[in-house]
C-alpha positions as semicolon CSV with decimal commas, in nm:
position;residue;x (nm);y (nm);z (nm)
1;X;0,282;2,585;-0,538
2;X;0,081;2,902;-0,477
3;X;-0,278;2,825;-0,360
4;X;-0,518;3,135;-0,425
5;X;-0,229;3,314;-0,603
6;X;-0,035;3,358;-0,250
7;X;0,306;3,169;-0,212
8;X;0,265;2,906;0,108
9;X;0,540;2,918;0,388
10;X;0,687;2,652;0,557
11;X;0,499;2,627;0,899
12;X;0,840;2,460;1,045
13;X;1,066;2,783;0,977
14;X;0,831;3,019;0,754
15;X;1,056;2,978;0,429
16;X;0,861;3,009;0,088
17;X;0,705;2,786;-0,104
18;X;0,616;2,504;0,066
19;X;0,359;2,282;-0,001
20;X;0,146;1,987;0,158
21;X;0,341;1,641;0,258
22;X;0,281;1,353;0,428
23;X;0,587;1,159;0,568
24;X;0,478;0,798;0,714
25;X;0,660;0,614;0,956
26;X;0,618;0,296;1,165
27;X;0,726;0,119;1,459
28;X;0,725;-0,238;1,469
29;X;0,703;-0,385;1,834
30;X;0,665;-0,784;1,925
31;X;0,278;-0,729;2,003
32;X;0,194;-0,387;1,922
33;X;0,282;-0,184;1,643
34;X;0,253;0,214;1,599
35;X;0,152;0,393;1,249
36;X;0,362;0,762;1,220
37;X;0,246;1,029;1,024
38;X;0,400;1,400;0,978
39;X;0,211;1,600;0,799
40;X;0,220;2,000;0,711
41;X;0,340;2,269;0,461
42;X;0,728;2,263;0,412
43;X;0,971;2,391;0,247
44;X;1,215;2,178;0,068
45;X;1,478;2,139;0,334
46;X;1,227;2,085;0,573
47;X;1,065;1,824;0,386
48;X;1,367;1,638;0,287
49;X;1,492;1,637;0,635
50;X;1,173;1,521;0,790
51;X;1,124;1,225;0,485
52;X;1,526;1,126;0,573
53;X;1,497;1,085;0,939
54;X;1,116;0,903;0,884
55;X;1,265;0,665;0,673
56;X;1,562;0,597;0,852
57;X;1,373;0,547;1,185
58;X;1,124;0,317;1,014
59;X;1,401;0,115;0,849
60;X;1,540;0,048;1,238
61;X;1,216;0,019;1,427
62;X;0,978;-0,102;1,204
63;X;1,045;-0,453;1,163
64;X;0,983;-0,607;1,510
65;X;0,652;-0,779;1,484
66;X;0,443;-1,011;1,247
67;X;0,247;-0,784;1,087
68;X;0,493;-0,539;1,120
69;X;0,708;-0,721;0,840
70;X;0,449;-0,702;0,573
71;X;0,343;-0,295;0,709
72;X;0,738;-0,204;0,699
73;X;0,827;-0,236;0,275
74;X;0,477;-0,043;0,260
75;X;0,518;0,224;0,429
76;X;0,881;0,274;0,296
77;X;0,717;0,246;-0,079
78;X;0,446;0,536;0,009
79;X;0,756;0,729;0,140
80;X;0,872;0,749;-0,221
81;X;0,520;0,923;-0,348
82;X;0,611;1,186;-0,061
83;X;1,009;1,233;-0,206
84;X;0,829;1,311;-0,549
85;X;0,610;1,550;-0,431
86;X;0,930;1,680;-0,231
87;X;1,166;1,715;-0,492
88;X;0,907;1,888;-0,716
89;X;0,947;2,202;-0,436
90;X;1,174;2,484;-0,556
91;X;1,471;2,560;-0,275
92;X;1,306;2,821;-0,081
93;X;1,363;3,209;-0,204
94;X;1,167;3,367;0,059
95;X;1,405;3,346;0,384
96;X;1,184;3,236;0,696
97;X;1,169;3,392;1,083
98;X;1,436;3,085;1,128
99;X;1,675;2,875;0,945
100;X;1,519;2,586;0,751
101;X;1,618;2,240;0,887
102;X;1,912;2,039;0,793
103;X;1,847;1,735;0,537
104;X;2,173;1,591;0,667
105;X;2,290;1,283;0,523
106;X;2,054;1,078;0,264
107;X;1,907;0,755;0,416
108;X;2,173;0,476;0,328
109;X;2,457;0,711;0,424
110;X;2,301;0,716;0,768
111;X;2,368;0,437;1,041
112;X;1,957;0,368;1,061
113;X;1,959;0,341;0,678
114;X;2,282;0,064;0,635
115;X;2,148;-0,127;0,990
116;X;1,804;-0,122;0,788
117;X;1,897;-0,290;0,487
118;X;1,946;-0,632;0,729
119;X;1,570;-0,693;0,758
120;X;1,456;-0,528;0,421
121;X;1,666;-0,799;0,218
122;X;1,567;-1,082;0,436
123;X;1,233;-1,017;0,398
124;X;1,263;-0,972;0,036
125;X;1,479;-1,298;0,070
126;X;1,224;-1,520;0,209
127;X;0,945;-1,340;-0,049
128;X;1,211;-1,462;-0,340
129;X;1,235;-1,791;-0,185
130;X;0,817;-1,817;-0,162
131;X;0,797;-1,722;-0,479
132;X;1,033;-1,963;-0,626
133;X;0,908;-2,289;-0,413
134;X;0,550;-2,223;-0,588
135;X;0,663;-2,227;-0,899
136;X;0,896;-2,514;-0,905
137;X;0,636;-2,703;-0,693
């Protein structure tokens, strides 16, 4: 993780090493919809915390539109790039000016994550269902 030989800190409560992620969320609305992105140097717990309550959120809100129901599965798939690069950071050994952030509960432990699962199987319910019809017809 060191860049230039120096160890990077985690810019949300200066533990060390961090490194560079991207978390993506999105917000599905009946007309509008609205892309999230969080990105800086964290440190693990950080990280994981910010990827759990992205994904959660995006597994409630990001369903309620048209396009919205093909951006959703997306985003939630480019989420899991971000856990690698997260789970390839080293717990922090350098305490920070302030405790790291709480990861909490993973995603389908969380209410968001179980409510969530409602519109991610439909969807992949009426994709199974597409696919199926052209084939037999």
């Amino acid at each position: 993780m060191p860049v230039g030989g120096a160890m990077q800190a985690c810019q949300l409560c200066g533990a060390g090493p961090a490194a560079q992620v991207t978390v993506r969320g999105h917000q599905g609305m009946l007309i509008i919809m609205r892309s999230l992105r969080r990105r800086g140097t964290m440190c693990r717990p950080c990280a994981l915390a910010t990827f759990r309550e992205m994904q959660a959120n995006t597994m409630v809100q990001g369903w309620w539109g048209p396009m919205s129901m093909v951006i959703t599965p997306i985003t939630l798939l480019i989420n899991l790039g971000a856990l690698s690069t997260i789970r390839r950071i080293p717990e922090p050994v350098v305490a920070g000016h302030r405790p790291p952030l709480n990861p909490g509960k993973s995603v389908f432990k969380r209410p968001q994550g179980i409510l969530g699962l409602v519109p991610l199987c439909l969807v992949l319910g009426v994709v199974l269902l597409a696919v199926v019809g052209m084939a037999a017809g």
